[in-house]
mmCIF file of N, CA and C in Angstrom:
data_model
loop_
_atom_site.group_PDB
_atom_site.id
_atom_site.type_symbol
_atom_site.label_atom_id
_atom_site.label_comp_id
_atom_site.label_asym_id
_atom_site.label_seq_id
_atom_site.Cartn_x
_atom_site.Cartn_y
_atom_site.Cartn_z
ATOM 1 N N UNK A 105 -13.536 -13.630 -9.006
ATOM 2 C CA UNK A 105 -12.858 -12.688 -9.847
ATOM 3 C C UNK A 105 -12.784 -13.209 -11.273
ATOM 4 N N UNK A 106 -12.739 -14.491 -11.492
ATOM 5 C CA UNK A 106 -12.765 -15.032 -12.835
ATOM 6 C C UNK A 106 -11.417 -15.017 -13.516
ATOM 7 N N UNK A 107 -11.454 -14.955 -14.855
ATOM 8 C CA UNK A 107 -10.231 -14.982 -15.648
ATOM 9 C C UNK A 107 -9.405 -13.727 -15.408
ATOM 10 N N UNK A 108 -8.133 -13.822 -15.697
ATOM 11 C CA UNK A 108 -7.235 -12.687 -15.532
ATOM 12 C C UNK A 108 -7.370 -11.776 -16.743
ATOM 13 N N UNK A 109 -8.043 -10.626 -16.594
ATOM 14 C CA UNK A 109 -8.378 -9.827 -17.748
ATOM 15 C C UNK A 109 -7.255 -8.973 -18.309
ATOM 16 N N UNK A 110 -6.336 -8.504 -17.490
ATOM 17 C CA UNK A 110 -5.315 -7.612 -18.000
ATOM 18 C C UNK A 110 -4.098 -7.697 -17.109
ATOM 19 N N UNK A 111 -2.928 -7.703 -17.716
ATOM 20 C CA UNK A 111 -1.688 -7.744 -16.966
ATOM 21 C C UNK A 111 -0.799 -6.614 -17.406
ATOM 22 N N UNK A 112 -0.073 -6.025 -16.487
ATOM 23 C CA UNK A 112 0.870 -4.985 -16.850
ATOM 24 C C UNK A 112 1.932 -5.613 -17.751
ATOM 25 N N UNK A 113 2.256 -4.958 -18.825
ATOM 26 C CA UNK A 113 3.069 -5.580 -19.850
ATOM 27 C C UNK A 113 4.573 -5.567 -19.598
ATOM 28 N N UNK A 114 5.053 -4.714 -18.725
ATOM 29 C CA UNK A 114 6.497 -4.653 -18.569
ATOM 30 C C UNK A 114 6.881 -4.196 -17.174
ATOM 31 N N UNK A 115 8.123 -4.425 -16.795
ATOM 32 C CA UNK A 115 8.663 -3.929 -15.545
ATOM 33 C C UNK A 115 8.480 -4.875 -14.388
ATOM 34 N N UNK A 116 9.155 -4.582 -13.277
ATOM 35 C CA UNK A 116 9.098 -5.440 -12.106
ATOM 36 C C UNK A 116 7.782 -5.313 -11.365
ATOM 37 N N UNK A 117 7.440 -6.326 -10.619
ATOM 38 C CA UNK A 117 6.292 -6.271 -9.725
ATOM 39 C C UNK A 117 4.978 -6.024 -10.414
ATOM 40 N N UNK A 118 4.777 -6.579 -11.582
ATOM 41 C CA UNK A 118 3.540 -6.363 -12.308
ATOM 42 C C UNK A 118 2.370 -6.966 -11.552
ATOM 43 N N UNK A 119 1.171 -6.743 -12.033
ATOM 44 C CA UNK A 119 -0.009 -7.259 -11.372
ATOM 45 C C UNK A 119 -1.117 -7.550 -12.348
ATOM 46 N N UNK A 120 -2.288 -7.814 -11.803
ATOM 47 C CA UNK A 120 -3.454 -8.199 -12.573
ATOM 48 C C UNK A 120 -4.594 -7.265 -12.209
ATOM 49 N N UNK A 121 -5.358 -6.792 -13.203
ATOM 50 C CA UNK A 121 -6.475 -5.876 -12.974
ATOM 51 C C UNK A 121 -7.817 -6.564 -13.187
ATOM 52 N N UNK A 122 -8.819 -6.124 -12.423
ATOM 53 C CA UNK A 122 -10.188 -6.612 -12.590
ATOM 54 C C UNK A 122 -11.121 -5.491 -12.154
ATOM 55 N N UNK A 123 -12.119 -5.173 -12.959
ATOM 56 C CA UNK A 123 -13.040 -4.081 -12.661
ATOM 57 C C UNK A 123 -14.030 -4.466 -11.564
ATOM 58 N N UNK A 124 -14.322 -3.512 -10.669
ATOM 59 C CA UNK A 124 -15.257 -3.738 -9.566
ATOM 60 C C UNK A 124 -16.324 -2.655 -9.611
ATOM 61 N N UNK A 125 -17.588 -3.050 -9.555
ATOM 62 C CA UNK A 125 -18.685 -2.093 -9.555
ATOM 63 C C UNK A 125 -19.644 -2.406 -8.418
ATOM 64 N N UNK A 126 -20.395 -1.392 -8.029
ATOM 65 C CA UNK A 126 -21.483 -1.613 -7.081
ATOM 66 C C UNK A 126 -22.722 -0.895 -7.608
ATOM 67 N N UNK A 127 -23.813 -0.907 -6.852
ATOM 68 C CA UNK A 127 -25.053 -0.318 -7.344
ATOM 69 C C UNK A 127 -24.949 1.189 -7.557
ATOM 70 N N UNK A 128 -24.038 1.855 -6.867
ATOM 71 C CA UNK A 128 -23.900 3.300 -6.995
ATOM 72 C C UNK A 128 -22.923 3.689 -8.100
ATOM 73 N N UNK A 129 -22.408 2.728 -8.852
ATOM 74 C CA UNK A 129 -21.492 3.038 -9.939
ATOM 75 C C UNK A 129 -20.112 2.464 -9.676
ATOM 76 N N UNK A 130 -19.153 2.777 -10.544
ATOM 77 C CA UNK A 130 -17.817 2.214 -10.427
ATOM 78 C C UNK A 130 -17.162 2.543 -9.089
ATOM 79 N N UNK A 131 -16.580 1.529 -8.479
ATOM 80 C CA UNK A 131 -15.884 1.671 -7.207
ATOM 81 C C UNK A 131 -14.391 1.718 -7.417
ATOM 82 N N UNK A 132 -13.923 1.193 -8.504
ATOM 83 C CA UNK A 132 -12.503 1.137 -8.759
ATOM 84 C C UNK A 132 -12.141 -0.153 -9.465
ATOM 85 N N UNK A 133 -10.870 -0.476 -9.412
ATOM 86 C CA UNK A 133 -10.354 -1.693 -10.027
ATOM 87 C C UNK A 133 -9.641 -2.501 -8.967
ATOM 88 N N UNK A 134 -9.828 -3.821 -9.007
ATOM 89 C CA UNK A 134 -9.039 -4.695 -8.146
ATOM 90 C C UNK A 134 -7.727 -4.968 -8.857
ATOM 91 N N UNK A 135 -6.633 -4.794 -8.140
ATOM 92 C CA UNK A 135 -5.302 -5.002 -8.700
ATOM 93 C C UNK A 135 -4.565 -5.990 -7.814
ATOM 94 N N UNK A 136 -4.301 -7.180 -8.351
ATOM 95 C CA UNK A 136 -3.527 -8.179 -7.614
ATOM 96 C C UNK A 136 -2.055 -7.876 -7.849
ATOM 97 N N UNK A 137 -1.361 -7.506 -6.789
ATOM 98 C CA UNK A 137 0.054 -7.155 -6.881
ATOM 99 C C UNK A 137 0.904 -8.272 -6.309
ATOM 100 N N UNK A 138 2.041 -8.489 -6.929
ATOM 101 C CA UNK A 138 3.033 -9.439 -6.422
ATOM 102 C C UNK A 138 4.389 -8.779 -6.612
ATOM 103 N N UNK A 139 5.399 -9.342 -6.022
ATOM 104 C CA UNK A 139 6.733 -8.753 -6.137
ATOM 105 C C UNK A 139 6.785 -7.392 -5.466
ATOM 106 N N UNK A 140 7.509 -6.472 -6.075
ATOM 107 C CA UNK A 140 7.744 -5.172 -5.446
ATOM 108 C C UNK A 140 6.483 -4.324 -5.332
ATOM 109 N N UNK A 141 5.445 -4.588 -6.125
ATOM 110 C CA UNK A 141 4.212 -3.809 -6.016
ATOM 111 C C UNK A 141 3.374 -4.181 -4.794
ATOM 112 N N UNK A 142 3.818 -5.168 -4.029
ATOM 113 C CA UNK A 142 3.135 -5.463 -2.771
ATOM 114 C C UNK A 142 3.446 -4.390 -1.732
ATOM 115 N N UNK A 143 4.508 -3.634 -1.925
ATOM 116 C CA UNK A 143 4.934 -2.590 -0.989
ATOM 117 C C UNK A 143 4.070 -1.339 -1.169
ATOM 118 N N UNK A 144 3.244 -0.985 -0.171
ATOM 119 C CA UNK A 144 2.353 0.168 -0.338
ATOM 120 C C UNK A 144 3.113 1.478 -0.552
ATOM 121 N N UNK A 145 4.279 1.624 0.035
ATOM 122 C CA UNK A 145 5.054 2.850 -0.165
ATOM 123 C C UNK A 145 5.516 2.968 -1.617
ATOM 124 N N UNK A 146 5.924 1.854 -2.202
ATOM 125 C CA UNK A 146 6.320 1.870 -3.621
ATOM 126 C C UNK A 146 5.139 2.293 -4.491
ATOM 127 N N UNK A 147 3.961 1.782 -4.187
ATOM 128 C CA UNK A 147 2.774 2.147 -4.973
ATOM 129 C C UNK A 147 2.489 3.640 -4.833
ATOM 130 N N UNK A 148 2.592 4.185 -3.626
ATOM 131 C CA UNK A 148 2.362 5.627 -3.426
ATOM 132 C C UNK A 148 3.381 6.455 -4.202
ATOM 133 N N UNK A 149 4.660 6.051 -4.153
ATOM 134 C CA UNK A 149 5.707 6.792 -4.878
ATOM 135 C C UNK A 149 5.444 6.797 -6.380
ATOM 136 N N UNK A 150 4.831 5.748 -6.883
ATOM 137 C CA UNK A 150 4.516 5.659 -8.310
ATOM 138 C C UNK A 150 3.251 6.431 -8.675
ATOM 139 N N UNK A 151 2.552 6.972 -7.674
ATOM 140 C CA UNK A 151 1.347 7.752 -7.927
ATOM 141 C C UNK A 151 0.087 6.926 -8.026
ATOM 142 N N UNK A 152 0.100 5.708 -7.502
ATOM 143 C CA UNK A 152 -1.089 4.854 -7.537
ATOM 144 C C UNK A 152 -1.986 5.226 -6.362
ATOM 145 N N UNK A 153 -3.231 5.603 -6.676
ATOM 146 C CA UNK A 153 -4.215 5.945 -5.651
ATOM 147 C C UNK A 153 -5.045 4.697 -5.371
ATOM 148 N N UNK A 154 -5.051 4.263 -4.099
ATOM 149 C CA UNK A 154 -5.833 3.081 -3.748
ATOM 150 C C UNK A 154 -6.615 3.332 -2.474
ATOM 151 N N UNK A 155 -7.740 2.615 -2.351
ATOM 152 C CA UNK A 155 -8.604 2.797 -1.188
ATOM 153 C C UNK A 155 -8.534 1.630 -0.222
ATOM 154 N N UNK A 156 -7.983 0.498 -0.664
ATOM 155 C CA UNK A 156 -7.809 -0.625 0.260
ATOM 156 C C UNK A 156 -6.674 -1.505 -0.236
ATOM 157 N N UNK A 157 -6.113 -2.268 0.702
ATOM 158 C CA UNK A 157 -5.029 -3.214 0.399
ATOM 159 C C UNK A 157 -5.188 -4.386 1.359
ATOM 160 N N UNK A 158 -5.334 -5.592 0.807
ATOM 161 C CA UNK A 158 -5.542 -6.792 1.613
ATOM 162 C C UNK A 158 -4.589 -7.897 1.167
ATOM 163 N N UNK A 159 -4.199 -8.792 2.082
ATOM 164 C CA UNK A 159 -3.426 -9.956 1.652
ATOM 165 C C UNK A 159 -4.288 -10.813 0.730
ATOM 166 N N UNK A 160 -3.665 -11.424 -0.270
ATOM 167 C CA UNK A 160 -4.438 -12.213 -1.241
ATOM 168 C C UNK A 160 -3.589 -13.353 -1.788
ATOM 169 N N UNK A 161 -4.288 -14.336 -2.357
ATOM 170 C CA UNK A 161 -3.639 -15.464 -3.039
ATOM 171 C C UNK A 161 -4.282 -15.629 -4.397
ATOM 172 N N UNK A 162 -3.467 -16.003 -5.371
ATOM 173 C CA UNK A 162 -3.944 -16.250 -6.728
ATOM 174 C C UNK A 162 -3.747 -17.731 -7.028
ATOM 175 N N UNK A 163 -4.789 -18.557 -6.824
ATOM 176 C CA UNK A 163 -4.655 -19.995 -7.086
ATOM 177 C C UNK A 163 -4.605 -20.273 -8.583
ATOM 178 N N UNK A 164 -3.932 -21.354 -8.935
ATOM 179 C CA UNK A 164 -3.854 -21.765 -10.327
ATOM 180 C C UNK A 164 -2.736 -21.082 -11.106
ATOM 181 N N UNK A 165 -1.866 -20.369 -10.398
ATOM 182 C CA UNK A 165 -0.735 -19.676 -11.015
ATOM 183 C C UNK A 165 0.490 -19.861 -10.128
ATOM 184 N N UNK A 166 1.666 -19.651 -10.721
ATOM 185 C CA UNK A 166 2.899 -19.678 -9.950
ATOM 186 C C UNK A 166 3.769 -18.514 -10.389
ATOM 187 N N UNK A 167 4.693 -18.152 -9.524
ATOM 188 C CA UNK A 167 5.620 -17.070 -9.820
ATOM 189 C C UNK A 167 6.751 -17.594 -10.699
ATOM 190 N N UNK A 168 7.069 -16.856 -11.751
ATOM 191 C CA UNK A 168 8.172 -17.206 -12.644
ATOM 192 C C UNK A 168 8.987 -15.944 -12.905
ATOM 193 N N UNK A 169 10.235 -16.103 -13.199
ATOM 194 C CA UNK A 169 11.093 -14.965 -13.524
ATOM 195 C C UNK A 169 11.469 -15.061 -15.005
ATOM 196 N N UNK A 170 10.441 -14.966 -15.847
ATOM 197 C CA UNK A 170 10.606 -15.166 -17.277
ATOM 198 C C UNK A 170 10.315 -13.927 -18.113
ATOM 199 N N UNK A 171 10.133 -12.792 -17.473
ATOM 200 C CA UNK A 171 9.867 -11.552 -18.197
ATOM 201 C C UNK A 171 11.203 -10.852 -18.422
ATOM 202 N N UNK A 172 11.633 -10.769 -19.672
ATOM 203 C CA UNK A 172 12.931 -10.195 -20.000
ATOM 204 C C UNK A 172 12.904 -8.681 -19.786
ATOM 205 N N UNK A 173 13.934 -8.179 -19.128
ATOM 206 C CA UNK A 173 14.053 -6.741 -18.868
ATOM 207 C C UNK A 173 14.709 -6.077 -20.066
ATOM 208 N N UNK A 174 13.982 -5.213 -20.745
ATOM 209 C CA UNK A 174 14.519 -4.589 -21.955
ATOM 210 C C UNK A 174 15.578 -3.536 -21.653
ATOM 211 N N UNK A 175 15.552 -2.942 -20.462
ATOM 212 C CA UNK A 175 16.499 -1.868 -20.145
ATOM 213 C C UNK A 175 17.641 -2.335 -19.252
ATOM 214 N N UNK A 176 17.773 -3.613 -19.034
ATOM 215 C CA UNK A 176 18.809 -4.150 -18.143
ATOM 216 C C UNK A 176 19.822 -4.956 -18.948
ATOM 217 N N UNK A 177 20.947 -5.312 -18.325
ATOM 218 C CA UNK A 177 21.911 -6.176 -19.017
ATOM 219 C C UNK A 177 21.282 -7.526 -19.359
ATOM 220 N N UNK A 178 21.830 -8.214 -20.350
ATOM 221 C CA UNK A 178 21.313 -9.541 -20.713
ATOM 222 C C UNK A 178 21.271 -10.472 -19.499
ATOM 223 N N UNK A 179 20.241 -11.291 -19.447
ATOM 224 C CA UNK A 179 20.105 -12.254 -18.363
ATOM 225 C C UNK A 179 19.285 -11.754 -17.191
ATOM 226 N N UNK A 180 18.907 -10.473 -17.189
ATOM 227 C CA UNK A 180 18.095 -9.921 -16.100
ATOM 228 C C UNK A 180 16.628 -10.110 -16.464
ATOM 229 N N UNK A 181 15.841 -10.558 -15.502
ATOM 230 C CA UNK A 181 14.419 -10.756 -15.742
ATOM 231 C C UNK A 181 13.591 -10.286 -14.572
ATOM 232 N N UNK A 182 12.304 -10.165 -14.800
ATOM 233 C CA UNK A 182 11.369 -9.729 -13.773
ATOM 234 C C UNK A 182 10.377 -10.839 -13.455
ATOM 235 N N UNK A 183 9.717 -10.690 -12.323
ATOM 236 C CA UNK A 183 8.706 -11.654 -11.907
ATOM 237 C C UNK A 183 7.481 -11.556 -12.812
ATOM 238 N N UNK A 184 6.821 -12.686 -12.962
ATOM 239 C CA UNK A 184 5.622 -12.795 -13.769
ATOM 240 C C UNK A 184 4.786 -13.911 -13.156
ATOM 241 N N UNK A 185 3.492 -13.948 -13.417
ATOM 242 C CA UNK A 185 2.683 -15.090 -13.012
ATOM 243 C C UNK A 185 2.316 -15.882 -14.258
ATOM 244 N N UNK A 186 2.423 -17.194 -14.139
ATOM 245 C CA UNK A 186 2.111 -18.082 -15.253
ATOM 246 C C UNK A 186 1.159 -19.165 -14.758
ATOM 247 N N UNK A 187 0.282 -19.663 -15.632
ATOM 248 C CA UNK A 187 -0.660 -20.701 -15.218
ATOM 249 C C UNK A 187 0.050 -21.949 -14.690
ATOM 250 N N UNK A 188 -0.478 -22.484 -13.610
ATOM 251 C CA UNK A 188 0.005 -23.732 -13.017
ATOM 252 C C UNK A 188 -1.143 -24.271 -12.173
ATOM 253 N N UNK A 189 -1.781 -25.350 -12.597
ATOM 254 C CA UNK A 189 -2.966 -25.843 -11.895
ATOM 255 C C UNK A 189 -2.716 -26.162 -10.424
ATOM 256 N N UNK A 190 -1.486 -26.445 -10.052
ATOM 257 C CA UNK A 190 -1.197 -26.755 -8.651
ATOM 258 C C UNK A 190 -0.535 -25.581 -7.921
ATOM 259 N N UNK A 191 -0.356 -24.481 -8.614
ATOM 260 C CA UNK A 191 0.357 -23.339 -8.025
ATOM 261 C C UNK A 191 -0.532 -22.381 -7.262
ATOM 262 N N UNK A 192 0.125 -21.451 -6.605
ATOM 263 C CA UNK A 192 -0.549 -20.394 -5.864
ATOM 264 C C UNK A 192 0.452 -19.255 -5.665
ATOM 265 N N UNK A 193 0.049 -18.035 -5.968
ATOM 266 C CA UNK A 193 0.911 -16.873 -5.793
ATOM 267 C C UNK A 193 0.340 -16.029 -4.666
ATOM 268 N N UNK A 194 1.177 -15.663 -3.710
ATOM 269 C CA UNK A 194 0.758 -14.770 -2.638
ATOM 270 C C UNK A 194 1.046 -13.340 -3.059
ATOM 271 N N UNK A 195 0.151 -12.450 -2.684
ATOM 272 C CA UNK A 195 0.322 -11.049 -3.055
ATOM 273 C C UNK A 195 -0.556 -10.149 -2.223
ATOM 274 N N UNK A 196 -0.837 -8.982 -2.762
ATOM 275 C CA UNK A 196 -1.701 -7.999 -2.110
ATOM 276 C C UNK A 196 -2.775 -7.591 -3.104
ATOM 277 N N UNK A 197 -3.999 -7.463 -2.620
ATOM 278 C CA UNK A 197 -5.120 -7.053 -3.469
ATOM 279 C C UNK A 197 -5.474 -5.613 -3.136
ATOM 280 N N UNK A 198 -5.200 -4.728 -4.075
ATOM 281 C CA UNK A 198 -5.507 -3.302 -3.918
ATOM 282 C C UNK A 198 -6.809 -2.989 -4.636
ATOM 283 N N UNK A 199 -7.573 -2.041 -4.116
ATOM 284 C CA UNK A 199 -8.645 -1.413 -4.879
ATOM 285 C C UNK A 199 -8.085 -0.068 -5.308
ATOM 286 N N UNK A 200 -7.839 0.081 -6.608
ATOM 287 C CA UNK A 200 -7.202 1.286 -7.132
ATOM 288 C C UNK A 200 -8.214 2.125 -7.893
ATOM 289 N N UNK A 201 -7.929 3.410 -7.980
ATOM 290 C CA UNK A 201 -8.776 4.332 -8.714
ATOM 291 C C UNK A 201 -8.375 4.335 -10.184
ATOM 292 N N UNK A 202 -9.336 4.598 -11.056
ATOM 293 C CA UNK A 202 -9.088 4.549 -12.499
ATOM 294 C C UNK A 202 -7.970 5.500 -12.939
ATOM 295 N N UNK A 203 -7.822 6.631 -12.258
ATOM 296 C CA UNK A 203 -6.781 7.565 -12.651
ATOM 297 C C UNK A 203 -5.381 7.004 -12.415
ATOM 298 N N UNK A 204 -5.276 5.878 -11.723
ATOM 299 C CA UNK A 204 -3.985 5.238 -11.477
ATOM 300 C C UNK A 204 -3.542 4.323 -12.614
ATOM 301 N N UNK A 205 -4.398 4.091 -13.597
ATOM 302 C CA UNK A 205 -4.051 3.170 -14.685
ATOM 303 C C UNK A 205 -2.746 3.542 -15.395
ATOM 304 N N UNK A 206 -2.507 4.825 -15.725
ATOM 305 C CA UNK A 206 -1.229 5.133 -16.383
ATOM 306 C C UNK A 206 -0.016 4.757 -15.529
ATOM 307 N N UNK A 207 -0.092 4.933 -14.213
ATOM 308 C CA UNK A 207 1.032 4.566 -13.326
ATOM 309 C C UNK A 207 1.205 3.060 -13.307
ATOM 310 N N UNK A 208 0.110 2.306 -13.314
ATOM 311 C CA UNK A 208 0.208 0.845 -13.329
ATOM 312 C C UNK A 208 0.723 0.350 -14.682
ATOM 313 N N UNK A 209 0.313 0.991 -15.756
ATOM 314 C CA UNK A 209 0.785 0.602 -17.085
ATOM 315 C C UNK A 209 2.276 0.859 -17.245
ATOM 316 N N UNK A 210 2.793 1.850 -16.526
ATOM 317 C CA UNK A 210 4.213 2.196 -16.637
ATOM 318 C C UNK A 210 5.105 1.177 -15.939
ATOM 319 N N UNK A 211 4.551 0.421 -15.006
ATOM 320 C CA UNK A 211 5.295 -0.578 -14.245
ATOM 321 C C UNK A 211 6.761 -0.304 -14.254
#
């Protein structure tokens, strides 16, 4: 999968996106979800269309609660992944459809 190309900028349970293609054209985007976005029902309620969901690990990163919540009382934060050469984050790997990008951006 390589470098982490894009991360949802705000909200709980953010994830990481990576484009996936095959010989017949675009298949979708791989979305590494952690936190509350690992819940498939939550993703459906948010309008995220996905074709697969698998358990996954993100080596070289660790979970941190350093994302400040702009709409919450002071001191409230959300989960985030940060580089850590010895870390590993467990999550779910979804293949999402491009039309789901606005729902993922809304986090």
